[in-house]
Short mmCIF file of C-alpha atoms and ligand atoms in Angstrom, two decimals:
data_model
loop_
_atom_site.label_atom_id
_atom_site.label_comp_id
_atom_site.label_asym_id
_atom_site.label_seq_id
_atom_site.Cartn_x
_atom_site.Cartn_y
_atom_site.Cartn_z
CA MET A 1 0.00 0.00 0.00
CA THR A 2 1.33 3.43 -0.86
CA ALA A 3 1.87 6.24 1.61
CA ARG A 4 -0.89 8.17 -0.06
CA THR A 5 -3.52 5.53 0.44
CA ASN A 6 -2.30 5.04 4.01
CA ARG A 7 -2.88 8.68 4.66
CA ARG A 8 -6.31 8.44 3.12
CA ARG A 9 -7.17 5.56 5.44
CA PHE A 10 -5.94 7.57 8.37
CA LEU A 11 -8.12 10.52 7.44
CA ALA A 12 -11.10 8.25 6.97
CA ALA A 13 -10.49 6.66 10.35
CA ALA A 14 -10.26 10.09 11.96
CA ALA A 15 -13.61 10.98 10.44
CA VAL A 16 -15.17 8.11 12.38
CA THR A 17 -14.87 10.00 15.61
CA ALA A 18 -15.23 13.46 14.15
CA GLY A 19 -18.34 12.65 12.14
CA GLY A 20 -20.37 10.74 14.67
CA THR A 21 -22.78 13.25 16.17
CA ILE A 22 -23.99 12.03 19.51
CA ILE A 23 -27.61 12.86 20.18
CA GLY A 24 -29.19 12.81 23.68
CA ALA A 25 -29.72 9.92 26.05
CA GLY A 26 -31.43 6.89 24.59
CA TRP A 27 -30.29 7.91 21.16
CA ALA A 28 -26.65 7.29 21.85
CA ARG A 29 -24.60 7.02 18.70
CA LEU A 30 -27.38 8.03 16.35
CA GLY A 31 -25.66 10.21 13.83
CA GLN A 32 -24.73 10.86 10.27
CA SER A 33 -22.15 9.08 8.20
CA GLY A 34 -21.09 10.38 4.87
CA VAL A 35 -19.76 13.45 3.19
CA LEU A 36 -21.94 16.23 1.83
CA LEU A 37 -21.84 16.70 -1.92
CA ARG A 38 -23.17 20.17 -2.64
CA SER A 39 -25.35 20.91 -5.63
CA ARG A 40 -23.82 23.28 -8.18
CA CYS A 41 -27.18 24.69 -9.28
CA PRO A 42 -29.25 27.02 -7.13
CA LEU A 43 -31.39 25.00 -4.73
CA PRO A 44 -35.11 25.31 -5.41
CA PRO A 45 -37.22 26.94 -2.72
CA ALA A 46 -38.91 24.49 -0.33
CA PHE A 47 -42.62 23.69 -0.38
CA GLN A 48 -43.23 24.75 -3.98
CA SER A 49 -44.04 21.42 -5.62
CA LEU A 50 -46.92 19.08 -4.95
CA LEU A 51 -46.04 15.66 -3.60
CA PRO A 52 -46.06 13.25 -6.56
CA ILE A 53 -47.56 9.82 -6.00
CA PRO A 54 -45.74 7.18 -8.08
CA PRO A 55 -48.05 5.54 -10.62
CA THR A 56 -49.43 2.11 -9.75
CA LEU A 57 -48.32 -0.53 -12.23
CA ARG A 58 -51.07 -2.63 -13.78
CA PRO A 59 -50.39 -6.30 -14.41
CA SER A 60 -49.92 -7.18 -18.06
CA ARG A 61 -51.60 -10.53 -17.46
CA VAL A 62 -53.51 -12.15 -14.60
CA THR A 63 -54.05 -15.89 -14.25
CA ALA A 64 -55.74 -17.90 -11.52
CA ASP A 65 -52.67 -17.82 -9.29
CA THR A 66 -50.22 -15.31 -10.75
CA ASP A 67 -49.98 -11.62 -11.59
CA TYR A 68 -47.53 -10.81 -14.39
CA TYR A 69 -45.88 -7.42 -14.72
CA GLU A 70 -43.39 -5.94 -17.10
CA ILE A 71 -41.02 -3.07 -16.38
CA THR A 72 -38.65 -1.65 -18.96
CA GLN A 73 -35.68 0.10 -17.46
CA HIS A 74 -34.53 3.00 -19.56
CA LEU A 75 -33.07 6.49 -19.45
CA ALA A 76 -35.78 9.12 -19.25
CA GLU A 77 -36.01 12.84 -18.70
CA VAL A 78 -37.81 13.48 -15.46
CA SER A 79 -38.74 16.74 -13.87
CA ILE A 80 -37.23 17.10 -10.40
CA LEU A 81 -35.96 20.67 -10.12
CA PRO A 82 -38.09 23.49 -11.54
CA GLY A 83 -36.64 24.68 -14.86
CA PHE A 84 -34.50 21.58 -15.51
CA ALA A 85 -35.06 18.27 -17.26
CA THR A 86 -33.04 15.62 -15.44
CA THR A 87 -31.92 12.42 -17.11
CA ALA A 88 -32.59 9.54 -14.74
CA TRP A 89 -32.17 5.79 -14.84
CA THR A 90 -35.77 4.74 -14.52
CA TYR A 91 -38.11 1.86 -13.99
CA ALA A 92 -40.69 2.43 -16.74
CA GLY A 93 -39.87 6.10 -17.17
CA SER A 94 -40.53 7.42 -13.69
CA PHE A 95 -38.59 8.22 -10.54
CA PRO A 96 -39.57 6.68 -8.17
CA GLY A 97 -40.48 3.68 -10.26
CA PRO A 98 -44.10 2.57 -10.47
CA THR A 99 -45.62 1.05 -7.33
CA LEU A 100 -46.48 -2.65 -7.46
CA ILE A 101 -49.34 -3.81 -5.28
CA SER A 102 -49.57 -7.52 -4.52
CA ARG A 103 -51.66 -9.85 -2.47
CA ALA A 104 -49.77 -11.93 0.12
CA GLY A 105 -49.32 -15.49 -1.13
CA ARG A 106 -50.20 -14.63 -4.72
CA ARG A 107 -47.35 -15.29 -7.09
CA THR A 108 -46.05 -12.15 -8.72
CA VAL A 109 -43.78 -12.36 -11.75
CA VAL A 110 -42.01 -9.21 -12.83
CA ARG A 111 -40.23 -9.17 -16.17
CA HIS A 112 -37.51 -6.52 -16.14
CA VAL A 113 -36.31 -5.48 -19.57
CA ASN A 114 -33.00 -3.62 -19.58
CA ARG A 115 -32.80 -0.79 -22.11
CA LEU A 116 -30.31 1.13 -20.00
CA PRO A 117 -26.73 1.37 -21.22
CA HIS A 118 -25.53 -0.61 -18.15
CA PRO A 119 -26.16 -4.04 -16.66
CA VAL A 120 -28.66 -4.08 -13.81
CA VAL A 121 -29.86 -6.40 -11.06
CA VAL A 122 -33.25 -6.09 -9.37
CA HIS A 123 -33.73 -6.88 -5.68
CA LEU A 124 -37.05 -6.87 -3.85
CA HIS A 125 -35.97 -5.52 -0.48
CA GLY A 126 -37.80 -7.25 2.37
CA GLY A 127 -39.04 -9.95 0.04
CA HIS A 128 -39.13 -13.58 1.11
CA THR A 129 -37.78 -14.66 -2.25
CA PRO A 130 -36.17 -17.79 -3.73
CA HIS A 131 -32.48 -17.34 -4.34
CA ASP A 132 -32.61 -17.19 -8.15
CA SER A 133 -35.04 -14.26 -8.09
CA ASP A 134 -33.49 -12.41 -5.16
CA GLY A 135 -31.19 -10.20 -7.19
CA TYR A 136 -27.84 -11.73 -6.34
CA PRO A 137 -25.39 -9.00 -7.39
CA LEU A 138 -23.79 -11.03 -10.16
CA ASP A 139 -27.07 -12.28 -11.63
CA LEU A 140 -27.06 -9.43 -14.11
CA ILE A 141 -29.47 -8.39 -16.78
CA ALA A 142 -27.20 -7.19 -19.56
CA PRO A 143 -28.62 -4.46 -21.79
CA VAL A 144 -30.87 -5.56 -24.64
CA ALA A 145 -28.11 -4.66 -27.07
CA ALA A 146 -25.27 -6.45 -25.24
CA LYS A 147 -23.05 -8.79 -27.23
CA PRO A 148 -20.83 -11.68 -26.16
CA GLY A 149 -17.55 -10.22 -24.97
CA ASP A 150 -19.11 -7.15 -23.35
CA ALA A 151 -17.90 -6.68 -19.79
CA ALA A 152 -21.17 -7.85 -18.24
CA MET A 153 -21.03 -11.07 -20.19
CA THR A 154 -17.69 -12.15 -18.76
CA LEU A 155 -18.64 -12.06 -15.05
CA PRO A 156 -19.11 -15.31 -13.15
CA GLY A 157 -22.81 -14.91 -12.24
CA SER A 158 -25.76 -15.99 -14.31
CA THR A 159 -26.06 -13.12 -16.76
CA MET A 160 -29.12 -12.86 -18.93
CA VAL A 161 -29.26 -10.64 -21.96
CA GLY A 162 -32.09 -8.16 -22.33
CA TYR A 163 -34.53 -9.30 -19.69
CA ARG A 164 -35.10 -11.48 -16.66
CA ASP A 165 -38.28 -12.76 -15.02
CA TYR A 166 -38.25 -12.36 -11.25
CA VAL A 167 -40.64 -14.76 -9.52
CA TYR A 168 -41.96 -13.66 -6.13
CA PRO A 169 -44.12 -16.16 -4.20
CA LEU A 170 -44.76 -13.43 -1.59
CA ARG A 171 -45.57 -15.89 1.17
CA GLN A 172 -45.21 -13.16 3.79
CA PRO A 173 -47.47 -10.72 5.62
CA SER A 174 -48.66 -7.33 4.39
CA ALA A 175 -45.73 -4.92 4.33
CA THR A 176 -44.12 -1.95 2.66
CA LEU A 177 -41.34 -3.36 0.50
CA TRP A 178 -39.26 -1.67 -2.12
CA TYR A 179 -37.31 -2.74 -5.16
CA HIS A 180 -34.02 -1.33 -6.25
CA ASP A 181 -30.89 -1.96 -8.25
CA HIS A 182 -28.36 -4.36 -6.71
CA ARG A 183 -25.62 -4.56 -9.29
CA MET A 184 -22.30 -5.70 -7.90
CA GLY A 185 -20.18 -2.65 -7.09
CA PHE A 186 -22.61 -0.14 -8.59
CA THR A 187 -25.73 -0.18 -6.42
CA GLY A 188 -24.91 3.32 -5.11
CA PRO A 189 -25.02 5.05 -8.50
CA GLY A 190 -27.87 2.82 -9.73
CA VAL A 191 -30.16 3.91 -6.92
CA TRP A 192 -28.89 7.50 -6.89
CA TYR A 193 -29.65 7.85 -10.60
CA GLY A 194 -33.20 6.65 -10.02
CA LEU A 195 -33.61 2.87 -9.72
CA ALA A 196 -35.96 2.52 -6.74
CA GLY A 197 -39.69 1.93 -6.34
CA PHE A 198 -42.33 0.66 -3.90
CA HIS A 199 -43.80 -2.83 -3.81
CA LEU A 200 -46.68 -3.07 -1.33
CA ILE A 201 -48.16 -6.31 -0.06
CA HIS A 202 -51.67 -6.51 1.36
CA ASP A 203 -53.27 -9.39 3.24
CA ASP A 204 -56.50 -10.31 5.03
CA ILE A 205 -55.23 -9.33 8.48
CA GLU A 206 -54.49 -5.82 7.29
CA ASP A 207 -57.74 -5.62 5.32
CA ALA A 208 -59.73 -6.38 8.46
CA LEU A 209 -58.21 -3.43 10.35
CA PRO A 210 -59.96 -0.04 10.23
CA LEU A 211 -56.77 1.77 9.13
CA PRO A 212 -56.76 4.76 6.77
CA ARG A 213 -56.80 3.56 3.16
CA GLY A 214 -57.21 4.71 -0.41
CA ASP A 215 -55.88 8.22 -0.89
CA ARG A 216 -55.20 8.42 2.84
CA ASP A 217 -52.57 5.70 2.53
CA ILE A 218 -49.51 7.44 1.11
CA PRO A 219 -46.08 6.01 0.29
CA LEU A 220 -43.27 8.47 0.99
CA MET A 221 -39.86 7.68 -0.48
CA ILE A 222 -37.32 9.99 1.12
CA THR A 223 -34.01 10.47 -0.67
CA ASP A 224 -31.26 13.07 -0.73
CA ARG A 225 -29.54 14.03 -3.95
CA ALA A 226 -27.01 16.53 -5.33
CA PHE A 227 -27.27 18.16 -8.75
CA THR A 228 -24.84 19.53 -11.29
CA ALA A 229 -25.01 23.12 -12.55
CA ASP A 230 -27.34 21.98 -15.33
CA GLY A 231 -29.69 20.09 -13.01
CA GLN A 232 -28.38 16.57 -13.56
CA LEU A 233 -28.01 14.02 -10.77
CA HIS A 234 -24.44 14.29 -9.50
CA TYR A 235 -22.70 11.24 -8.06
CA PRO A 236 -18.96 11.14 -7.27
CA LEU A 237 -18.15 7.99 -9.27
CA ALA A 238 -14.64 6.63 -8.87
CA ASP A 239 -14.76 5.77 -12.56
CA PRO A 240 -17.17 7.47 -14.96
CA ASP A 241 -16.86 4.42 -17.23
CA PHE A 242 -18.20 2.11 -14.51
CA HIS A 243 -15.24 -0.26 -14.55
CA THR A 244 -13.98 0.42 -11.02
CA PRO A 245 -16.74 0.40 -8.40
CA GLY A 246 -17.20 2.89 -5.62
CA THR A 247 -16.78 6.61 -5.17
CA THR A 248 -13.85 8.94 -5.23
CA SER A 249 -11.96 8.54 -1.95
CA ALA A 250 -13.47 11.63 -0.32
CA TYR A 251 -16.91 10.01 -0.36
CA ARG A 252 -16.12 6.49 0.80
CA ASP A 253 -18.02 7.03 4.08
CA GLY A 254 -21.17 7.69 2.08
CA VAL A 255 -22.61 10.25 -0.31
CA LEU A 256 -24.95 12.85 1.16
CA GLY A 257 -26.91 15.28 -1.01
CA ASP A 258 -28.20 18.73 -0.09
CA VAL A 259 -31.61 18.41 -1.75
CA ILE A 260 -34.23 16.30 0.01
CA LEU A 261 -36.70 14.63 -2.36
CA VAL A 262 -39.91 12.92 -1.40
CA ASN A 263 -41.25 10.72 -4.18
CA GLY A 264 -38.82 12.54 -6.45
CA ALA A 265 -39.89 16.12 -5.66
CA PRO A 266 -37.83 18.60 -3.62
CA TRP A 267 -39.39 19.42 -0.23
CA PRO A 268 -42.92 18.88 -1.55
CA VAL A 269 -46.31 19.78 -0.12
CA LEU A 270 -49.18 17.36 0.41
CA PRO A 271 -52.60 18.96 0.91
CA VAL A 272 -54.44 16.82 3.47
CA ASP A 273 -57.90 16.61 5.00
CA ARG A 274 -58.34 17.03 8.71
CA ALA A 275 -58.26 13.27 8.99
CA GLN A 276 -55.98 10.38 9.78
CA TYR A 277 -53.39 9.33 7.23
CA ARG A 278 -51.21 6.30 6.90
CA LEU A 279 -47.75 7.32 5.78
CA ARG A 280 -45.45 4.58 4.52
CA LEU A 281 -42.05 6.07 5.21
CA LEU A 282 -39.10 4.65 3.30
CA ASN A 283 -35.57 5.98 3.51
CA ALA A 284 -34.20 5.17 0.06
CA SER A 285 -31.16 7.42 0.51
CA ASN A 286 -27.71 6.03 -0.18
CA ALA A 287 -26.19 7.03 3.14
CA ARG A 288 -28.27 9.69 4.88
CA ARG A 289 -30.23 8.89 8.00
CA TYR A 290 -33.00 11.11 9.25
CA ARG A 291 -34.68 11.73 12.57
CA LEU A 292 -38.23 12.54 11.63
CA ARG A 293 -40.40 14.89 13.64
CA LEU A 294 -43.61 16.83 13.05
CA ASP A 295 -43.19 20.59 13.41
CA PRO A 296 -45.18 21.78 15.19
CA PRO A 297 -45.91 18.57 17.02
CA PRO A 298 -49.61 18.08 17.76
CA PRO A 299 -50.76 19.21 21.22
CA GLY A 300 -49.72 16.53 23.69
CA GLY A 301 -47.09 15.11 21.33
CA ASP A 302 -46.81 11.53 20.11
CA GLY A 303 -47.59 12.67 16.57
CA LEU A 304 -46.13 9.69 14.71
CA VAL A 305 -48.02 6.55 15.66
CA GLN A 306 -46.08 3.63 14.27
CA ILE A 307 -48.14 0.66 13.11
CA GLY A 308 -45.59 -1.11 10.93
CA SER A 309 -41.89 -1.83 10.61
CA ASP A 310 -39.77 -3.26 7.77
CA GLY A 311 -41.49 -6.66 7.76
CA GLY A 312 -45.11 -5.61 8.27
CA LEU A 313 -47.52 -4.64 11.02
CA LEU A 314 -46.45 -4.29 14.64
CA ASP A 315 -48.42 -6.26 17.21
CA ARG A 316 -49.49 -2.97 18.75
CA PRO A 317 -49.04 0.69 17.86
CA ILE A 318 -46.10 2.68 19.27
CA ALA A 319 -46.31 6.48 19.45
CA HIS A 320 -43.21 8.54 18.72
CA ASP A 321 -42.29 12.19 18.75
CA ASP A 322 -39.07 11.41 16.90
CA LEU A 323 -38.46 8.57 14.53
CA PRO A 324 -34.92 7.80 13.38
CA ILE A 325 -34.86 6.17 9.95
CA ALA A 326 -31.71 4.76 8.36
CA PRO A 327 -31.16 3.81 4.71
CA ALA A 328 -33.56 1.02 3.62
CA GLU A 329 -35.72 1.13 6.76
CA ARG A 330 -39.49 1.49 6.53
CA PHE A 331 -41.89 2.78 9.14
CA ASP A 332 -45.63 2.82 8.61
CA VAL A 333 -47.12 5.58 10.77
CA ILE A 334 -50.54 7.10 11.31
CA VAL A 335 -50.70 10.87 11.60
CA ASP A 336 -53.95 12.35 12.86
CA PHE A 337 -54.32 15.77 11.28
CA ARG A 338 -57.55 16.30 13.28
CA ARG A 339 -55.24 17.20 16.14
CA TYR A 340 -54.32 20.40 14.31
CA PRO A 341 -56.53 23.42 13.60
CA PRO A 342 -58.02 23.83 10.11
CA GLY A 343 -55.56 25.43 7.72
CA ALA A 344 -52.50 24.46 9.78
CA ARG A 345 -49.23 23.79 8.00
CA VAL A 346 -47.20 20.99 9.47
CA GLN A 347 -43.66 20.26 8.42
CA LEU A 348 -42.00 16.89 8.49
CA THR A 349 -38.53 17.84 9.69
CA ASN A 350 -35.23 16.05 10.07
CA THR A 351 -33.60 16.91 13.36
CA LEU A 352 -30.38 15.23 12.23
CA GLY A 353 -30.10 17.71 9.37
CA SER A 354 -29.52 21.42 9.16
CA ASP A 355 -30.50 24.10 6.66
CA SER A 356 -31.70 22.44 3.46
CA THR A 357 -31.49 18.94 4.94
CA GLY A 358 -33.34 19.84 8.11
CA ARG A 359 -36.73 19.79 6.43
CA ILE A 360 -38.38 17.15 4.35
CA MET A 361 -41.92 18.09 3.31
CA ARG A 362 -45.03 19.90 4.46
CA PHE A 363 -48.63 18.88 5.04
CA ASP A 364 -51.16 21.66 4.39
CA ILE A 365 -54.33 20.91 6.28
CA ALA A 366 -57.62 21.85 4.63
CA THR A 367 -59.71 24.64 6.00
CA GLY A 368 -63.39 24.13 6.69
CA PRO A 369 -65.14 21.31 8.50
CA ALA A 370 -63.39 17.97 8.86
CA PRO A 371 -64.72 15.23 6.55
CA THR A 372 -65.90 11.93 7.93
CA ASP A 373 -63.10 9.66 9.01
CA ASP A 374 -64.02 6.20 10.21
CA ALA A 375 -60.43 5.04 10.52
CA ARG A 376 -59.19 3.91 13.89
CA ILE A 377 -55.94 2.50 15.22
CA PRO A 378 -56.75 -0.77 16.99
CA HIS A 379 -54.85 -1.69 20.14
CA THR A 380 -53.89 -4.98 18.58
CA LEU A 381 -52.73 -5.07 14.97
CA THR A 382 -51.27 -8.51 14.42
CA ALA A 383 -49.48 -11.33 16.21
CA PRO A 384 -46.23 -10.27 17.92
CA ASN A 385 -42.78 -11.14 16.68
CA THR A 386 -42.01 -14.04 18.99
CA LEU A 387 -38.78 -15.32 17.48
CA ASP A 388 -37.38 -16.90 20.62
CA PRO A 389 -33.65 -16.55 21.30
CA ALA A 390 -33.92 -19.33 23.90
CA SER A 391 -34.47 -21.79 21.07
CA ALA A 392 -31.34 -20.68 19.20
CA ARG A 393 -28.62 -23.29 18.99
CA THR A 394 -26.27 -21.25 16.83
CA THR A 395 -24.74 -17.90 17.68
CA ARG A 396 -22.74 -15.99 15.11
CA THR A 397 -20.84 -12.72 15.37
CA PHE A 398 -20.42 -10.34 12.48
CA ALA A 399 -18.04 -7.43 12.90
CA PHE A 400 -18.61 -4.51 10.52
CA GLN A 401 -15.22 -2.87 10.23
CA ASN A 402 -13.39 -0.13 8.45
CA TYR A 403 -10.18 -1.84 7.34
CA PRO A 404 -7.63 -0.80 4.74
CA GLY A 405 -8.86 -1.48 1.26
CA GLY A 406 -12.57 -1.27 1.86
CA TRP A 407 -15.36 -1.83 4.31
CA ARG A 408 -15.20 -5.35 5.72
CA ILE A 409 -17.31 -7.92 7.54
CA ASN A 410 -15.30 -10.16 9.89
CA GLY A 411 -12.15 -8.88 8.28
CA ARG A 412 -13.14 -9.83 4.75
CA LEU A 413 -13.93 -7.77 1.70
CA TYR A 414 -16.87 -9.10 -0.26
CA GLN A 415 -15.96 -12.26 -2.15
CA PRO A 416 -18.88 -13.55 -4.17
CA GLY A 417 -19.19 -17.30 -3.74
CA THR A 418 -17.59 -17.46 -0.28
CA ASP A 419 -20.05 -18.06 2.55
CA ILE A 420 -19.76 -16.29 5.85
CA ALA A 421 -22.43 -18.58 7.31
CA GLN A 422 -24.62 -21.52 6.40
CA PRO A 423 -27.78 -21.24 8.46
CA ARG A 424 -30.17 -24.19 8.46
CA LEU A 425 -33.62 -23.47 7.16
CA GLY A 426 -36.13 -23.32 10.00
CA ASP A 427 -33.56 -22.85 12.79
CA THR A 428 -33.64 -19.76 14.93
CA GLU A 429 -30.17 -18.25 15.18
CA LEU A 430 -28.72 -15.57 17.35
CA TRP A 431 -26.68 -13.06 15.39
CA ARG A 432 -24.51 -10.48 17.07
CA PHE A 433 -23.46 -7.42 15.08
CA THR A 434 -20.62 -5.18 16.19
CA THR A 435 -19.51 -1.98 14.51
CA ASP A 436 -16.83 0.63 14.40
CA PHE A 437 -18.88 3.17 12.45
CA HIS A 438 -22.47 3.90 11.40
CA HIS A 439 -23.82 0.89 9.54
CA PRO A 440 -27.44 0.07 8.60
CA ILE A 441 -27.14 -3.71 8.46
CA HIS A 442 -29.50 -5.68 6.23
CA THR A 443 -30.27 -9.38 5.81
CA HIS A 444 -31.90 -10.82 2.73
CA LEU A 445 -34.56 -13.59 2.86
CA GLY A 446 -35.46 -13.40 6.56
CA GLN A 447 -36.91 -10.74 8.81
CA PHE A 448 -35.49 -10.64 12.34
CA ARG A 449 -36.25 -9.49 15.84
CA ILE A 450 -33.93 -7.08 17.64
CA LEU A 451 -33.16 -8.44 21.11
CA THR A 452 -30.62 -6.09 22.64
CA ARG A 453 -28.75 -2.97 21.72
CA ASN A 454 -25.56 -2.51 23.76
CA ASP A 455 -27.19 -4.63 26.48
CA HIS A 456 -29.70 -1.83 26.89
CA PRO A 457 -33.39 -1.59 26.22
CA LEU A 458 -34.20 -1.18 22.57
CA ARG A 459 -34.89 2.09 20.88
CA PRO A 460 -38.65 2.69 20.66
CA SER A 461 -38.26 2.22 16.89
CA ASP A 462 -36.53 -1.19 17.19
CA HIS A 463 -39.69 -3.28 17.58
CA GLY A 464 -41.47 -5.62 15.21
CA TRP A 465 -40.13 -7.49 12.21
CA LYS A 466 -36.99 -5.89 10.84
CA ASP A 467 -34.73 -6.55 7.88
CA THR A 468 -32.43 -3.61 8.55
CA ILE A 469 -30.93 -2.45 11.84
CA ASP A 470 -29.05 0.80 12.15
CA LEU A 471 -26.00 0.71 14.37
CA GLY A 472 -23.74 3.57 15.35
CA PRO A 473 -20.02 3.47 16.09
CA ALA A 474 -18.99 0.87 18.67
CA GLU A 475 -22.47 -0.52 19.06
CA THR A 476 -23.40 -4.15 19.56
CA ALA A 477 -26.80 -5.60 18.81
CA GLU A 478 -28.23 -9.06 19.08
CA ILE A 479 -30.95 -10.26 16.82
CA ALA A 480 -32.93 -13.48 16.53
CA VAL A 481 -33.29 -14.50 12.91
CA GLN A 482 -34.85 -17.45 11.15
CA PHE A 483 -34.60 -18.29 7.48
CA THR A 484 -37.29 -20.48 5.97
CA ASP A 485 -38.39 -22.10 2.74
CA TYR A 486 -35.65 -21.32 0.26
CA PRO A 487 -32.19 -22.90 0.14
CA GLY A 488 -29.53 -20.95 -1.65
CA ARG A 489 -27.14 -18.06 -1.59
CA TYR A 490 -28.23 -14.78 0.00
CA LEU A 491 -26.67 -11.60 1.26
CA LEU A 492 -25.82 -9.89 4.50
CA HIS A 493 -24.61 -6.34 3.93
CA CYS A 494 -24.40 -2.76 5.00
CA HIS A 495 -27.13 -0.72 3.32
CA ASN A 496 -25.06 2.41 3.25
CA LEU A 497 -24.75 1.92 -0.51
CA GLU A 498 -21.23 3.30 -0.65
CA HIS A 499 -20.10 0.84 2.03
CA GLU A 500 -21.93 -1.92 0.17
CA ASP A 501 -20.30 -1.09 -3.16
CA MET A 502 -16.93 -0.85 -1.44
CA ALA A 503 -17.16 -4.45 -0.25
CA MET A 504 -19.17 -4.46 3.00
CA MET A 505 -21.20 -7.45 1.94
CA ALA A 506 -21.08 -11.20 2.51
CA ASP A 507 -22.80 -14.28 1.13
CA PHE A 508 -24.57 -16.75 3.35
CA THR A 509 -26.11 -19.96 2.08
CA THR A 510 -29.23 -21.43 3.61
CA ILE A 511 -29.15 -25.22 3.75
CU1 C2O B 1 -32.09 -3.17 -0.17
CU2 C2O B 1 -29.38 -6.16 -0.50
O1 C2O B 1 -30.70 -4.62 -0.32
CU1 CU B 2 -32.71 -6.69 0.68
CU1 CU B 3 -21.79 0.61 6.56
#
């Protein structure tokens, strides 16, 4: 290793302590990781655009047991900043991509056609998916026009040319899932340039609950981005030709933008009735974490009533004033705008941010009499997550570490094809994660239960079924996890997409 790279490592290591903002008791070690990339164009004023709702994708074909969809990925000009057309990598022409809505247990087949100039991989995040449809990072879809000998065609995975059919059995409860690019080494730019969308699952348990629905059930994809002087998405690629993965060295801790987008619009406004709304919050940012808060909070507080986590409904609602949300996490919350006076304007703010990143969007409450609202939050939503650590026979430790040469798990850079673990299907296992920096840690295939965080009680937001847990520097967490149904190779990785691209990922094979 050269002196120069040594120095770079040293600086990066120093940033670990310098960058970790410590916030109040109970929130120890919640902070930001990453380096701010500033936009070169003037930032648009906040609260000028209406919140877009991503279009719902219609199935191209429906049979007795399967819904078939087709999504063509292609470059498209989208309108994000006023006065600019922005070229994005899109699912079917929009950013976010179209929302898929599935029924639990009903097979969903999504054909992804790749008309982008790069290989792609599609992963359904939170999906209980057989290995060959899970979006293993080397299972590429080469562009429609790819020829033998192109770079994508020489990689070891199972590359398909032009399209791939992803088969999702969806034997899992109602939940807010999302799909995104998962190409080996290039997930960061893929998502940053636009490849992310919602996939919602409904089931009978959820249907029977009197929760807000229809246009009072709103998906909110929160992302941060930076833009060039001419309004294009700006990402600090190590290699503009996409041969070498990762970012330029300054951004290896993570790329943070200065523009906050919700469903692809900067600091948008949603006009709401004086009624209850279900907000499906998703942090689809590469590296930025947020601490969400209503401003002003409703009288008496507890404005964000959480009903769901990554894997679906909680057993019972949990009220929050502040809700930390790390990359890839989802929180379904109910906000009761009847607690505010008619005409009130309520901001969703980010108390981990400042200036342009301190606010997210605004809800403008209608004037006049409140409409009827029969929705209610029941005391019991669904069965609790009872994964029992006492029944675990296997304990594994995974150390997420900043080593020379990349971000590592148990000392190893990502090596596709080398297992870090081989959990048995149906066994409950105890997994212990330790960190030296901020890492939102994600498991494919199985949802887990958080048992302890630094031997302390959990954060109020740690409950329910999770597929991503956010850890700060020098934290330890224990989770109970169980993988079922599908044998094969899956991933454990950091969902800070820059850490992921720079090797903080490992294979495990279920047997
Ligand atoms: Cu959303 Cu493997 O990730
Ligand atoms: Cu995932
Ligand atoms: Cu990380």
